[in-house]
């Protein structure tokens, strides 16, 4: 709990909250743009979270306000039909959670919610999913509904589609199910979460380009187009391999063929654009599996090398990097990071770099001086702590009663 948060709640609603809900953002270490292909990913939850101060209401209204500029107060009635606000309105993330709370769990009690987010918005650190998970947990908690975490993760992932992005389920699963000190392998269909302890001497540095990729706005089309390309490719390759329509999944293809065989078939049936999207997914699946093994063996050099290859694939084959992301990646590598890559959907947002403890300061300094400070010896931006930091693998969402 945070005093300013409490006071902001009092000022907005004229009463006291009786519980706080916390849902963390995440940094994806590897396994990018493959969750919606049904393939495993490997993120960890951050020390930064969305916090909600909550007080139940008995009139069925959900009233929500936030500290974030540009996120004005919103209110609506809980019920079987909840019409969205206009396209791009932040309140739609709240409504997404409310629709799921009512339709999937029968929640019937409204609430006053005051939201404070430490997760940079539209930076590829999953601020949107942390918000959906935090509100969903809040609305279930006031209705005294105790949800199974794995089921909640899947419900939150479906819920977020209400805003129009056809995302995968990685962000919600890690925000709900993360374990302190661990990354996690997340598998899909059905969701499964396997914690993997992060070695004590590994440091993941996160740096935010400041280029925002709003998935309820400018980045939605690009993201959805990538997903369509990924789905179209697997359909065509699966068909060529004689699989029945319902069986043409990446998981099925990869269980029966190695990457070389799949690429040989793909070359016959896909145009250049789809071939590159397909190659990203197939090679990223392999990198993700090997990266998990490298973490289990504390092989930081191998992990870093796989991160580098992931970035190259996202830049060249998947085309979701950009000059700012490439620049941060180059600065981190140049200062001694073992690997660096864009993290999250891309098109802006953050990079993540792996370093040994003795290199952390030089990597932070290189990023700060080479990107965040305009001129040598100049001042960094006031929010530098949230834009450049060492990620601490943190626990999943939680509720605390006052
Ligand atoms: P971010 O980084 O939060 O925009 C998005 C998707 C993930 C995943 C990644 C790319 C949502 C809520 N999140 O994450 O499911 O596909 O892109 O790996 O759509």
Coordinates of C-alpha atoms and ligand atoms in Angstrom, one line a residue:
X1 CA 0.0 0.0 0.0
X2 CA 1.1 3.5 -0.8
X3 CA 0.0 6.6 1.1
X4 CA -0.5 8.7 -2.0
X5 CA -2.6 6.0 -3.5
X6 CA -4.8 5.9 -0.4
X7 CA -5.2 9.7 -0.4
X8 CA -6.0 9.8 -4.1
X9 CA -8.7 7.2 -3.5
X10 CA -10.2 9.2 -0.6
X11 CA -10.2 12.4 -2.8
X12 CA -11.8 10.7 -5.7
X13 CA -14.5 8.6 -3.9
X14 CA -14.8 10.3 -0.5
X15 CA -14.4 6.9 1.3
X16 CA -11.7 4.4 2.3
X17 CA -10.6 1.4 0.2
X18 CA -10.8 -1.9 2.0
X19 CA -8.4 -3.9 -0.1
X20 CA -5.5 -3.5 -2.6
X21 CA -4.9 -5.7 -5.6
X22 CA -1.5 -6.0 -7.3
X23 CA -0.8 -7.4 -10.8
X24 CA 2.8 -7.2 -12.2
X25 CA 4.0 -6.3 -15.6
X26 CA 6.4 -8.7 -17.3
X27 CA 9.5 -8.8 -19.4
X28 CA 9.6 -11.6 -22.0
X29 CA 13.1 -13.1 -22.1
X30 CA 12.6 -15.1 -25.3
X31 CA 9.7 -16.7 -27.3
X32 CA 8.4 -13.6 -29.1
X33 CA 5.3 -13.5 -31.3
X34 CA 4.8 -17.3 -30.8
X35 CA 2.2 -17.4 -28.0
X36 CA -0.6 -16.9 -30.5
X37 CA 0.9 -19.7 -32.6
X38 CA 0.3 -21.9 -29.5
X39 CA 4.0 -22.3 -28.8
X40 CA 5.9 -21.9 -25.5
X41 CA 7.2 -18.6 -24.3
X42 CA 9.7 -17.7 -21.5
X43 CA 8.9 -14.4 -19.6
X44 CA 9.3 -13.3 -16.0
X45 CA 7.2 -10.9 -13.9
X46 CA 8.6 -7.5 -13.0
X47 CA 8.9 -5.7 -9.7
X48 CA 6.6 -3.0 -11.3
X49 CA 2.9 -3.6 -11.1
X50 CA -0.6 -2.2 -11.5
X51 CA -2.0 -1.5 -8.0
X52 CA -5.7 -1.1 -7.5
X53 CA -7.3 0.4 -4.3
X54 CA -10.8 -1.1 -4.1
X55 CA -14.0 -0.6 -2.3
X56 CA -17.1 -2.6 -3.1
X57 CA -20.3 -0.8 -4.2
X58 CA -23.9 -2.2 -3.8
X59 CA -25.4 -0.4 -6.8
X60 CA -23.6 -2.5 -9.5
X61 CA -21.6 0.5 -10.8
X62 CA -17.9 0.2 -11.6
X63 CA -16.3 3.6 -11.0
X64 CA -12.6 3.8 -12.0
X65 CA -10.0 6.5 -11.9
X66 CA -6.3 6.6 -12.4
X67 CA -3.1 8.5 -11.7
X68 CA -2.1 8.2 -15.3
X69 CA -2.4 11.4 -17.3
X70 CA -4.8 10.9 -20.2
X71 CA -6.7 8.2 -18.3
X72 CA -9.8 10.2 -17.1
X73 CA -12.4 8.7 -14.7
X74 CA -14.9 6.2 -16.2
X75 CA -18.0 4.5 -14.9
X76 CA -20.4 1.9 -16.1
X77 CA -23.0 -0.6 -14.9
X78 CA -22.1 -4.2 -14.5
X79 CA -24.5 -6.5 -16.4
X80 CA -24.9 -9.1 -19.0
X81 CA -24.3 -6.6 -21.9
X82 CA -21.5 -4.1 -21.5
X83 CA -21.0 -1.9 -24.6
X84 CA -17.5 -0.7 -25.2
X85 CA -16.4 2.9 -24.9
X86 CA -15.1 4.4 -28.1
X87 CA -12.2 2.8 -29.9
X88 CA -8.8 3.4 -28.1
X89 CA -10.5 4.5 -24.8
X90 CA -8.5 3.1 -21.8
X91 CA -11.8 2.2 -20.0
X92 CA -12.2 -0.6 -22.5
X93 CA -9.5 -2.6 -20.6
X94 CA -11.6 -2.2 -17.4
X95 CA -14.7 -3.2 -19.3
X96 CA -12.8 -6.2 -20.8
X97 CA -12.2 -7.4 -17.2
X98 CA -15.8 -6.6 -16.2
X99 CA -17.3 -8.6 -19.1
X100 CA -15.2 -11.6 -18.1
X101 CA -16.0 -11.3 -14.4
X102 CA -19.7 -11.3 -15.1
X103 CA -19.9 -13.8 -18.0
X104 CA -17.3 -16.3 -16.8
X105 CA -17.7 -16.1 -13.0
X106 CA -21.1 -14.5 -12.4
X107 CA -19.7 -11.5 -10.5
X108 CA -22.5 -9.1 -9.5
X109 CA -21.0 -6.5 -7.2
X110 CA -19.7 -3.2 -8.5
X111 CA -16.7 -1.3 -7.0
X112 CA -14.8 1.9 -6.8
X113 CA -11.3 1.4 -8.2
X114 CA -8.4 3.7 -8.1
X115 CA -5.6 2.6 -10.3
X116 CA -1.9 3.3 -10.0
X117 CA 0.5 1.9 -12.5
X118 CA 4.2 1.6 -12.2
X119 CA 4.4 -0.3 -15.5
X120 CA 5.3 2.0 -18.4
X121 CA 2.4 2.2 -20.8
X122 CA 2.6 0.8 -24.3
X123 CA 6.2 -0.2 -23.7
X124 CA 6.0 -4.0 -24.4
X125 CA 6.0 -4.7 -20.6
X126 CA 2.4 -5.8 -20.5
X127 CA 0.8 -2.8 -18.8
X128 CA -2.5 -3.6 -20.5
X129 CA -2.6 -7.2 -19.3
X130 CA -1.5 -6.2 -15.8
X131 CA -4.5 -3.8 -15.8
X132 CA -6.9 -6.4 -17.0
X133 CA -5.7 -8.9 -14.5
X134 CA -5.7 -6.4 -11.6
X135 CA -9.3 -5.2 -12.4
X136 CA -10.5 -8.8 -13.0
X137 CA -9.1 -9.9 -9.6
X138 CA -10.6 -6.8 -8.0
X139 CA -14.1 -7.5 -9.3
X140 CA -13.9 -11.2 -8.4
X141 CA -12.7 -10.4 -4.9
X142 CA -15.5 -8.0 -4.1
X143 CA -18.0 -10.7 -5.2
X144 CA -16.1 -13.2 -3.0
X145 CA -15.2 -15.4 -6.0
X146 CA -12.1 -17.4 -5.6
X147 CA -10.7 -18.3 -9.1
X148 CA -8.2 -20.9 -10.0
X149 CA -5.0 -19.1 -11.2
X150 CA -4.6 -21.1 -14.4
X151 CA -8.2 -20.6 -15.3
X152 CA -8.0 -17.0 -14.4
X153 CA -5.0 -16.5 -16.7
X154 CA -6.9 -18.1 -19.7
X155 CA -10.0 -16.0 -18.9
X156 CA -8.0 -12.8 -18.7
X157 CA -6.4 -13.6 -22.1
X158 CA -9.8 -14.1 -23.7
X159 CA -11.1 -11.0 -22.0
X160 CA -8.4 -8.7 -23.4
X161 CA -9.5 -9.5 -27.0
X162 CA -12.5 -7.2 -26.2
X163 CA -10.2 -4.3 -27.0
X164 CA -9.6 -5.7 -30.5
X165 CA -6.1 -7.0 -30.3
X166 CA -5.9 -10.7 -31.0
X167 CA -3.2 -11.3 -28.5
X168 CA -1.8 -14.6 -27.2
X169 CA -2.0 -15.6 -23.5
X170 CA 1.6 -15.0 -22.3
X171 CA 1.1 -11.7 -20.5
X172 CA -1.9 -12.7 -18.4
X173 CA -0.5 -16.1 -17.5
X174 CA 2.8 -14.7 -16.1
X175 CA 1.0 -11.8 -14.4
X176 CA -1.3 -14.2 -12.5
X177 CA 1.0 -17.2 -12.0
X178 CA 4.6 -15.9 -11.7
X179 CA 6.8 -17.2 -8.8
X180 CA 9.3 -14.9 -7.0
X181 CA 12.9 -15.3 -8.2
X182 CA 11.8 -17.3 -11.3
X183 CA 11.2 -17.0 -15.0
X184 CA 8.5 -19.4 -16.4
X185 CA 7.9 -21.6 -19.4
X186 CA 4.3 -20.9 -20.4
X187 CA 2.6 -23.4 -22.7
X188 CA -0.8 -23.0 -24.2
X189 CA -3.9 -25.1 -25.1
X190 CA -4.3 -25.6 -22.2
X191 CA -2.2 -23.0 -20.3
X192 CA 0.6 -24.5 -18.2
X193 CA 3.2 -22.6 -16.2
X194 CA 6.5 -24.1 -15.2
X195 CA 8.7 -21.9 -13.0
X196 CA 12.5 -21.9 -13.7
X197 CA 14.7 -20.2 -11.1
X198 CA 16.8 -17.3 -12.5
X199 CA 20.4 -17.9 -11.6
X200 CA 21.6 -15.5 -8.8
X201 CA 24.3 -14.0 -10.9
X202 CA 22.2 -13.2 -14.0
X203 CA 20.9 -9.6 -14.4
X204 CA 18.3 -8.6 -17.0
X205 CA 18.5 -4.9 -17.8
X206 CA 15.4 -3.4 -19.4
X207 CA 15.5 -0.1 -21.4
X208 CA 12.5 1.7 -22.9
X209 CA 12.8 3.4 -26.2
X210 CA 9.9 5.8 -25.3
X211 CA 8.3 5.0 -28.7
X212 CA 4.9 3.9 -27.7
X213 CA 3.1 1.0 -29.4
X214 CA -0.5 1.3 -28.3
X215 CA -2.2 -2.1 -28.9
X216 CA -5.6 -0.4 -28.6
X217 CA -4.5 2.1 -31.2
X218 CA -1.6 2.5 -33.6
X219 CA 0.0 -0.9 -33.2
X220 CA -3.2 -2.9 -33.3
X221 CA -3.3 -3.4 -37.1
X222 CA 0.4 -4.3 -37.4
X223 CA 0.0 -6.8 -34.5
X224 CA -3.1 -8.4 -35.9
X225 CA -1.6 -8.6 -39.4
X226 CA 1.4 -10.5 -38.0
X227 CA -1.0 -12.9 -36.4
X228 CA -2.9 -13.5 -39.6
X229 CA 0.3 -14.1 -41.5
X230 CA 1.4 -16.6 -38.9
X231 CA -1.9 -18.5 -39.1
X232 CA -2.0 -18.4 -42.9
X233 CA 1.5 -19.8 -43.2
X234 CA 0.8 -22.8 -40.9
X235 CA -2.4 -23.5 -42.8
X236 CA -0.5 -23.7 -46.2
X237 CA 2.4 -25.7 -44.9
X238 CA 0.2 -28.1 -43.0
X239 CA -2.0 -28.6 -46.1
X240 CA 1.0 -29.3 -48.2
X241 CA 2.1 -31.9 -45.7
X242 CA -1.3 -33.5 -46.0
X243 CA -2.7 -32.6 -42.5
X244 CA -6.4 -32.3 -42.0
X245 CA -7.7 -28.8 -41.6
X246 CA -8.1 -29.0 -37.8
X247 CA -4.6 -30.4 -37.3
X248 CA -2.5 -27.7 -39.0
X249 CA -0.8 -26.2 -35.9
X250 CA 2.8 -25.3 -35.3
X251 CA 2.9 -27.6 -32.3
X252 CA 1.9 -30.5 -34.6
X253 CA 4.3 -29.6 -37.4
X254 CA 7.2 -29.2 -35.0
X255 CA 6.5 -32.5 -33.2
X256 CA 6.7 -34.4 -36.6
X257 CA 9.4 -32.5 -38.5
X258 CA 12.6 -30.6 -37.8
X259 CA 12.9 -26.9 -38.8
X260 CA 14.9 -27.7 -42.0
X261 CA 12.2 -30.0 -43.3
X262 CA 9.5 -27.5 -42.5
X263 CA 11.4 -24.7 -44.3
X264 CA 11.9 -26.8 -47.4
X265 CA 8.2 -27.3 -47.6
X266 CA 7.5 -23.7 -46.7
X267 CA 9.7 -22.5 -49.6
X268 CA 7.4 -24.3 -52.1
X269 CA 4.2 -22.9 -50.9
X270 CA 4.8 -19.5 -49.3
X271 CA 5.7 -16.1 -50.8
X272 CA 8.7 -14.3 -49.5
X273 CA 6.8 -12.3 -46.8
X274 CA 5.0 -15.4 -45.4
X275 CA 8.1 -17.5 -45.6
X276 CA 10.0 -15.0 -43.4
X277 CA 7.1 -14.9 -40.8
X278 CA 7.0 -18.7 -40.8
X279 CA 10.8 -18.9 -40.4
X280 CA 10.7 -16.6 -37.4
X281 CA 8.1 -18.7 -35.6
X282 CA 9.8 -22.0 -36.3
X283 CA 13.3 -20.8 -35.3
X284 CA 12.0 -18.9 -32.3
X285 CA 10.4 -22.1 -31.0
X286 CA 13.8 -23.8 -31.1
X287 CA 15.6 -20.9 -29.5
X288 CA 13.0 -20.7 -26.7
X289 CA 13.5 -24.4 -25.9
X290 CA 17.3 -24.1 -25.9
X291 CA 17.2 -20.9 -23.8
X292 CA 15.2 -22.6 -21.0
X293 CA 17.8 -25.4 -21.0
X294 CA 20.6 -22.8 -20.9
X295 CA 19.0 -21.1 -17.8
X296 CA 18.6 -24.5 -16.1
X297 CA 22.3 -25.1 -16.7
X298 CA 23.3 -21.5 -15.7
X299 CA 24.8 -21.1 -19.2
X300 CA 24.5 -17.3 -19.6
X301 CA 26.6 -17.1 -22.7
X302 CA 24.3 -19.6 -24.5
X303 CA 21.2 -17.7 -23.3
X304 CA 22.6 -14.4 -24.5
X305 CA 23.5 -15.8 -27.9
X306 CA 20.0 -17.0 -28.3
X307 CA 18.6 -13.6 -27.3
X308 CA 20.7 -12.0 -30.0
X309 CA 19.5 -14.4 -32.6
X310 CA 15.9 -13.8 -31.5
X311 CA 16.4 -10.0 -32.1
X312 CA 17.8 -10.6 -35.5
X313 CA 14.9 -12.8 -36.5
X314 CA 12.3 -10.2 -35.1
X315 CA 14.1 -7.5 -37.0
X316 CA 14.7 -9.1 -40.4
X317 CA 12.1 -11.9 -40.7
X318 CA 9.2 -10.6 -38.5
X319 CA 9.8 -6.9 -39.2
X320 CA 8.8 -5.6 -35.7
X321 CA 11.9 -3.8 -34.7
X322 CA 12.8 -0.2 -35.4
X323 CA 15.8 2.2 -35.3
X324 CA 15.4 3.0 -31.6
X325 CA 15.2 -0.6 -30.5
X326 CA 18.1 -1.6 -32.7
X327 CA 20.1 1.3 -31.2
X328 CA 19.5 0.2 -27.6
X329 CA 20.4 -3.4 -28.5
X330 CA 23.6 -2.3 -30.1
X331 CA 24.5 -0.1 -27.1
X332 CA 23.9 -2.9 -24.6
X333 CA 25.9 -5.4 -26.6
X334 CA 28.7 -2.9 -27.1
X335 CA 29.0 -2.4 -23.3
X336 CA 29.4 -6.1 -22.6
X337 CA 25.9 -7.6 -22.4
X338 CA 25.9 -11.3 -23.3
X339 CA 22.7 -10.8 -25.3
X340 CA 20.1 -8.2 -26.1
X341 CA 16.8 -8.2 -27.9
X342 CA 13.6 -6.3 -28.3
X343 CA 10.9 -7.6 -25.9
X344 CA 7.2 -7.7 -26.2
X345 CA 5.3 -6.9 -29.4
X346 CA 8.0 -4.6 -30.7
X347 CA 7.3 -1.6 -33.0
X348 CA 8.6 0.5 -30.1
X349 CA 8.7 -0.3 -26.5
X350 CA 11.6 -2.0 -24.7
X351 CA 14.7 -4.1 -25.0
X352 CA 16.0 -6.6 -22.5
X353 CA 19.7 -7.4 -22.1
X354 CA 21.4 -10.1 -20.1
X355 CA 24.6 -9.3 -18.3
X356 CA 26.8 -10.6 -15.5
X357 CA 26.9 -8.5 -12.3
X358 CA 30.3 -7.0 -13.1
X359 CA 28.9 -5.6 -16.4
X360 CA 25.6 -4.1 -15.1
X361 CA 26.9 -0.7 -14.4
X362 CA 28.7 -0.3 -17.7
X363 CA 25.6 -1.5 -19.6
X364 CA 23.4 0.9 -17.7
X365 CA 25.8 3.7 -18.3
X366 CA 26.2 3.0 -22.0
X367 CA 22.4 3.0 -22.4
X368 CA 21.9 6.1 -20.3
X369 CA 24.6 8.1 -22.0
X370 CA 24.1 6.8 -25.5
X371 CA 20.3 7.0 -25.6
X372 CA 18.6 8.8 -22.7
X373 CA 20.9 11.8 -22.5
X374 CA 20.8 14.2 -25.4
X375 CA 24.3 15.5 -25.2
X376 CA 27.5 14.4 -23.3
X377 CA 27.1 15.2 -19.6
X378 CA 23.4 16.2 -20.2
X379 CA 20.5 15.5 -17.8
X380 CA 18.5 12.2 -18.1
X381 CA 14.7 12.3 -18.3
X382 CA 12.9 12.5 -14.9
X383 CA 11.3 9.1 -15.3
X384 CA 14.7 7.4 -16.0
X385 CA 14.2 4.9 -13.2
X386 CA 11.1 3.4 -14.9
X387 CA 12.7 3.5 -18.4
X388 CA 16.1 2.0 -17.5
X389 CA 16.3 -0.6 -14.7
X390 CA 17.4 -4.0 -13.7
X391 CA 14.4 -6.4 -13.7
X392 CA 13.8 -8.4 -10.5
X393 CA 11.9 -11.6 -11.1
X394 CA 8.7 -11.1 -9.0
X395 CA 5.6 -13.0 -7.8
X396 CA 2.3 -13.0 -9.6
X397 CA -0.9 -11.1 -8.7
X398 CA -2.0 -10.8 -5.1
X399 CA -4.7 -9.4 -2.9
X400 CA -4.2 -7.7 0.5
X401 CA -7.0 -6.7 2.8
X402 CA -6.9 -3.6 5.0
Ligands
LIG1 P1 3.0 -6.7 -25.4 O1 4.4 -6.7 -25.4 O2 2.3 -6.5 -24.1 O3 2.4 -5.8 -26.5 C1 2.0 -8.7 -27.1 C2 0.9 -9.7 -26.7 C3 1.5 -11.0 -26.3 C4 2.6 -11.5 -27.3 C5 3.6 -10.4 -27.5 C6 4.6 -10.7 -28.5 C7 -1.2 -8.9 -25.8 C8 -2.0 -8.5 -24.6 N1 0.0 -9.2 -25.6 O4 2.6 -8.2 -25.9 O5 0.5 -12.0 -26.1 O6 2.0 -12.0 -28.4 O7 2.9 -9.2 -28.0 O8 5.3 -11.8 -28.1 O9 -1.8 -8.9 -26.9

